Amino acid sequence: MDLKGKKIVLGLSGGVACYKAAELCRALAREGATVHVVMTEAASHFITAVTMQALSGNPVFTDQWDARVANNMAHIDLTRGADAVLIAPCSADFMRKLAHGVCDDLLSTLCLARPHLVPLLIAPAMNVEMWQNLATQRNAKQLRADGVRILGPAAGEQACGEVGLGRMLEPLDLLDELVASFQLKVLAGKRVLITAGPTFEAIDPVRGITNLSSGKMGYAIARAAREAGADVQLVSGPTALATPHGVRRTNVQSAQQMHDAVMAQLKGQHVFIGVAAVADWRVVNASDQKMKKQDGAIPTLEFAQNADILADVAATTSISGWPYCVGFAAESENLLDYGATKREKKGIPLLVGNIGHHTFGQDDNEIILFDESGHTVLPRADKLTLARQLISEIAKRLEQRSLLK
Ligand code: C5P
């Protein structure tokens, strides 16, 4: 329920992407938002007000001269107390209106009449040539300068059959962008590198050794860091999870590949968070061909120690002071003792301990933060909530570091 208590005005202008606005409306309501839908006349050619009313659970406004509004001031009332106005889809013509302060229908008038602290977000949706047209780009530039957040557009195949930039972002990506817009930008301008998920050490081309890490905590941290304004790069072992919106992801399998991918991307990072459950050993006598089951013969595997990615990254900080390194520990007992010792052994400023060892694959968690001044417990919560708290704890420590310099 990421939008609980939020009042969102969802505006639809004319475009075929109106069909996606139905799903967006549903997603907003599911996250706890109160949604008031306002449609332009053009939008009502693509989707009916009845659909949007059913999905939002509120009356839909399409007309500036709506007899249901006793004071005839829907253009004022709708944005008073609103937390955001989101126009999705936003047509090229509606961008023009916003950029020039045109107010000739209910939606454009309420955008102009909204209190200046109510954020306006738009999700452009149009043909690639319309988007790239200099007039539209001029309007986009003006809107950015006016503080309007432009979400997307995405590139791809368009309803008209042409291919390129201009597709409206998918409803769930728009939902994530809206949720993110309410988070404090405590990592704005920072670059964050995160490892997540399990690793997979091959025995032969079809067999291998892995572990029960689902990647959920690492992915939640990647999302939270992006919400906080960071540029986020995720290096992930094999998982079934979707990449958080706006996060770049490199896929790897083995610990060695994860190590190489991290080292290749380390330059310029401000924060490194090692969340992955990295295999401690790899099989040195792995077979190039599938091993055959022969009568009674049992293969013997030989192991070698994998490099410790976190310790290697931490070792590089002695030169530049960056990145700020955060590690994870999943101890099954005596976490308080082991946590503090492990932090020192790894040579990192912050270590996160999972309380209990049954966190793998779960949706919630309970963690302890160990730093040079002791430990802090973050009580049980879902992984995204904890991830957001962890990101704000990291931001606090970065702030303290820069004050000390
Ligand atoms: O030493 P241990 O495996 O318990 O430490 C866990 C922490 O170290 C995690 O942050 C994990 O991502 C990281 N790690 C690593 N490379 C390894 C082993 C662990 O980065 N080879």
Short mmCIF file of N, CA and C in Angstrom, two decimals, residues 323-405:
data_model
loop_
_atom_site.label_atom_id
_atom_site.label_comp_id
_atom_site.label_asym_id
_atom_site.label_seq_id
_atom_site.Cartn_x
_atom_site.Cartn_y
_atom_site.Cartn_z
N PRO A 323 34.30 3.31 -3.09
CA PRO A 323 32.94 3.58 -2.64
C PRO A 323 32.77 3.25 -1.15
N TYR A 324 31.70 3.80 -0.59
CA TYR A 324 31.29 3.45 0.78
C TYR A 324 30.75 2.02 0.70
N CYS A 325 31.35 1.09 1.48
CA CYS A 325 31.02 -0.33 1.32
C CYS A 325 30.05 -0.85 2.38
N VAL A 326 29.04 -1.56 1.92
CA VAL A 326 28.06 -2.15 2.82
C VAL A 326 27.99 -3.65 2.53
N GLY A 327 28.12 -4.46 3.58
CA GLY A 327 28.05 -5.91 3.41
C GLY A 327 26.85 -6.50 4.13
N PHE A 328 26.54 -7.74 3.82
CA PHE A 328 25.46 -8.46 4.49
C PHE A 328 26.01 -9.70 5.17
N ALA A 329 25.37 -10.11 6.24
CA ALA A 329 25.79 -11.34 6.92
C ALA A 329 24.55 -12.14 7.28
N ALA A 330 24.58 -13.42 6.97
CA ALA A 330 23.46 -14.29 7.35
C ALA A 330 24.00 -15.34 8.31
N GLU A 331 24.13 -14.99 9.57
CA GLU A 331 24.62 -15.95 10.57
C GLU A 331 23.43 -16.64 11.22
N SER A 332 23.60 -17.90 11.58
CA SER A 332 22.47 -18.58 12.21
C SER A 332 22.50 -18.43 13.73
N GLU A 333 23.63 -18.01 14.29
CA GLU A 333 23.67 -17.84 15.76
C GLU A 333 24.66 -16.73 16.13
N ASN A 334 24.53 -16.24 17.36
CA ASN A 334 25.45 -15.23 17.90
C ASN A 334 25.71 -14.07 16.94
N LEU A 335 24.63 -13.60 16.30
CA LEU A 335 24.80 -12.55 15.28
C LEU A 335 25.49 -11.31 15.85
N LEU A 336 25.13 -10.98 17.12
CA LEU A 336 25.69 -9.76 17.70
C LEU A 336 27.21 -9.80 17.74
N ASP A 337 27.75 -10.97 18.15
CA ASP A 337 29.21 -11.10 18.22
C ASP A 337 29.82 -11.17 16.82
N TYR A 338 29.23 -12.08 16.01
CA TYR A 338 29.81 -12.30 14.68
C TYR A 338 29.72 -11.05 13.81
N GLY A 339 28.59 -10.33 13.95
CA GLY A 339 28.36 -9.17 13.09
C GLY A 339 29.46 -8.13 13.25
N ALA A 340 29.74 -7.79 14.50
CA ALA A 340 30.75 -6.76 14.75
C ALA A 340 32.13 -7.24 14.27
N THR A 341 32.43 -8.52 14.53
CA THR A 341 33.74 -9.05 14.12
C THR A 341 33.85 -9.09 12.60
N LYS A 342 32.75 -9.54 11.96
CA LYS A 342 32.80 -9.66 10.50
C LYS A 342 32.99 -8.30 9.84
N ARG A 343 32.36 -7.27 10.38
CA ARG A 343 32.50 -5.93 9.80
C ARG A 343 33.97 -5.52 9.79
N GLU A 344 34.64 -5.79 10.92
CA GLU A 344 36.05 -5.38 11.01
C GLU A 344 36.92 -6.23 10.09
N LYS A 345 36.60 -7.54 10.07
CA LYS A 345 37.41 -8.45 9.24
C LYS A 345 37.32 -8.07 7.76
N LYS A 346 36.10 -7.68 7.34
CA LYS A 346 35.93 -7.33 5.92
C LYS A 346 36.46 -5.93 5.62
N GLY A 347 36.71 -5.15 6.67
CA GLY A 347 37.24 -3.81 6.46
C GLY A 347 36.23 -2.86 5.87
N ILE A 348 34.94 -2.98 6.33
CA ILE A 348 33.89 -2.12 5.76
C ILE A 348 33.25 -1.27 6.87
N PRO A 349 32.70 -0.10 6.50
CA PRO A 349 32.10 0.77 7.52
C PRO A 349 30.73 0.31 8.02
N LEU A 350 30.00 -0.45 7.18
CA LEU A 350 28.63 -0.84 7.58
C LEU A 350 28.35 -2.28 7.18
N LEU A 351 27.88 -3.07 8.17
CA LEU A 351 27.49 -4.46 7.88
C LEU A 351 26.05 -4.66 8.32
N VAL A 352 25.26 -5.31 7.47
CA VAL A 352 23.85 -5.56 7.77
C VAL A 352 23.68 -7.03 8.11
N GLY A 353 23.19 -7.33 9.30
CA GLY A 353 23.00 -8.72 9.70
C GLY A 353 21.53 -9.10 9.58
N ASN A 354 21.26 -10.24 8.95
CA ASN A 354 19.89 -10.76 8.92
C ASN A 354 19.64 -11.46 10.24
N ILE A 355 18.59 -11.09 10.92
CA ILE A 355 18.27 -11.76 12.18
C ILE A 355 17.53 -13.05 11.84
N GLY A 356 18.11 -14.17 12.24
CA GLY A 356 17.52 -15.46 11.88
C GLY A 356 18.00 -15.82 10.50
N HIS A 357 18.06 -17.10 10.19
CA HIS A 357 18.62 -17.50 8.89
C HIS A 357 17.53 -18.01 7.96
N HIS A 358 16.24 -17.69 8.29
CA HIS A 358 15.16 -18.15 7.41
C HIS A 358 14.67 -17.03 6.52
N THR A 359 15.53 -16.05 6.26
CA THR A 359 15.11 -14.89 5.47
C THR A 359 15.08 -15.20 3.98
N PHE A 360 15.87 -16.20 3.52
CA PHE A 360 15.95 -16.50 2.08
C PHE A 360 14.57 -16.76 1.49
N GLY A 361 14.22 -15.97 0.48
CA GLY A 361 12.97 -16.19 -0.24
C GLY A 361 11.77 -15.55 0.43
N GLN A 362 11.90 -15.09 1.67
CA GLN A 362 10.75 -14.50 2.38
C GLN A 362 10.51 -13.08 1.87
N ASP A 363 9.28 -12.57 2.15
CA ASP A 363 8.98 -11.20 1.75
C ASP A 363 9.32 -10.19 2.83
N ASP A 364 9.54 -10.68 4.06
CA ASP A 364 9.94 -9.74 5.09
C ASP A 364 11.22 -10.20 5.77
N ASN A 365 11.71 -9.34 6.66
CA ASN A 365 13.03 -9.56 7.22
C ASN A 365 13.16 -8.70 8.47
N GLU A 366 14.21 -8.95 9.24
CA GLU A 366 14.52 -8.12 10.40
C GLU A 366 16.04 -8.01 10.40
N ILE A 367 16.56 -6.80 10.50
CA ILE A 367 18.00 -6.67 10.32
C ILE A 367 18.66 -5.84 11.42
N ILE A 368 19.97 -6.04 11.57
CA ILE A 368 20.77 -5.21 12.50
C ILE A 368 21.88 -4.54 11.70
N LEU A 369 22.06 -3.25 11.96
CA LEU A 369 23.15 -2.54 11.30
C LEU A 369 24.33 -2.43 12.25
N PHE A 370 25.49 -2.84 11.81
CA PHE A 370 26.70 -2.71 12.61
C PHE A 370 27.59 -1.65 11.98
N ASP A 371 27.98 -0.65 12.78
CA ASP A 371 28.98 0.29 12.29
C ASP A 371 29.98 0.56 13.41
N GLU A 372 30.84 1.57 13.23
CA GLU A 372 31.92 1.73 14.21
C GLU A 372 31.40 2.17 15.57
N SER A 373 30.15 2.68 15.61
CA SER A 373 29.67 3.12 16.92
C SER A 373 28.72 2.12 17.59
N GLY A 374 28.57 0.93 17.02
CA GLY A 374 27.73 -0.08 17.68
C GLY A 374 26.74 -0.70 16.73
N HIS A 375 25.54 -1.04 17.26
CA HIS A 375 24.57 -1.65 16.36
C HIS A 375 23.18 -1.05 16.55
N THR A 376 22.37 -1.10 15.49
CA THR A 376 21.00 -0.59 15.49
C THR A 376 20.10 -1.66 14.90
N VAL A 377 18.97 -1.94 15.56
CA VAL A 377 18.04 -2.95 15.04
C VAL A 377 16.97 -2.26 14.19
N LEU A 378 16.71 -2.77 13.00
CA LEU A 378 15.56 -2.31 12.21
C LEU A 378 14.52 -3.43 12.29
N PRO A 379 13.42 -3.18 13.03
CA PRO A 379 12.45 -4.24 13.31
C PRO A 379 11.79 -4.83 12.07
N ARG A 380 11.21 -6.02 12.27
CA ARG A 380 10.63 -6.78 11.16
C ARG A 380 9.68 -5.94 10.31
N ALA A 381 9.88 -6.02 9.02
CA ALA A 381 9.03 -5.29 8.06
C ALA A 381 9.22 -5.95 6.71
N ASP A 382 8.43 -5.54 5.72
CA ASP A 382 8.63 -6.10 4.39
C ASP A 382 9.96 -5.58 3.84
N LYS A 383 10.53 -6.30 2.87
CA LYS A 383 11.90 -6.01 2.43
C LYS A 383 12.03 -4.62 1.80
N LEU A 384 10.98 -4.12 1.13
CA LEU A 384 11.09 -2.79 0.52
C LEU A 384 11.15 -1.71 1.61
N THR A 385 10.33 -1.88 2.65
CA THR A 385 10.36 -0.91 3.76
C THR A 385 11.75 -0.89 4.39
N LEU A 386 12.30 -2.09 4.66
CA LEU A 386 13.64 -2.16 5.25
C LEU A 386 14.69 -1.58 4.30
N ALA A 387 14.52 -1.85 3.01
CA ALA A 387 15.48 -1.34 2.02
C ALA A 387 15.47 0.19 2.05
N ARG A 388 14.29 0.79 2.14
CA ARG A 388 14.22 2.26 2.17
C ARG A 388 14.89 2.80 3.44
N GLN A 389 14.66 2.08 4.56
CA GLN A 389 15.30 2.53 5.82
C GLN A 389 16.81 2.41 5.71
N LEU A 390 17.26 1.30 5.12
CA LEU A 390 18.71 1.10 4.97
C LEU A 390 19.32 2.20 4.10
N ILE A 391 18.64 2.54 3.00
CA ILE A 391 19.16 3.59 2.12
C ILE A 391 19.24 4.92 2.87
N SER A 392 18.25 5.20 3.72
CA SER A 392 18.33 6.48 4.43
C SER A 392 19.43 6.43 5.50
N GLU A 393 19.69 5.25 6.08
CA GLU A 393 20.81 5.11 7.03
C GLU A 393 22.15 5.30 6.31
N ILE A 394 22.25 4.75 5.10
CA ILE A 394 23.49 4.91 4.33
C ILE A 394 23.69 6.39 3.98
N ALA A 395 22.60 7.04 3.54
CA ALA A 395 22.68 8.47 3.17
C ALA A 395 23.14 9.31 4.36
N LYS A 396 22.61 8.96 5.55
CA LYS A 396 22.99 9.70 6.77
C LYS A 396 24.50 9.59 7.00
N ARG A 397 25.01 8.37 6.83
CA ARG A 397 26.44 8.14 7.07
C ARG A 397 27.31 8.82 6.01
N LEU A 398 26.82 8.87 4.77
CA LEU A 398 27.57 9.58 3.72
C LEU A 398 27.64 11.07 4.04
N GLU A 399 26.52 11.58 4.54
CA GLU A 399 26.43 13.00 4.92
C GLU A 399 27.44 13.30 6.04
N GLN A 400 27.46 12.40 7.05
CA GLN A 400 28.39 12.59 8.17
C GLN A 400 29.84 12.57 7.67
N ARG A 401 30.12 11.64 6.75
CA ARG A 401 31.48 11.54 6.21
C ARG A 401 31.89 12.83 5.52
N SER A 402 30.94 13.39 4.72
CA SER A 402 31.34 14.60 3.99
C SER A 402 31.47 15.78 4.94
N LEU A 403 30.75 15.75 6.08
CA LEU A 403 30.88 16.83 7.05
C LEU A 403 32.24 16.75 7.75
N LEU A 404 32.71 15.48 7.94
CA LEU A 404 33.97 15.29 8.64
C LEU A 404 35.18 15.67 7.80
N LYS A 405 34.98 15.68 6.45
CA LYS A 405 36.13 15.93 5.57
C LYS A 405 36.55 17.38 5.55
#
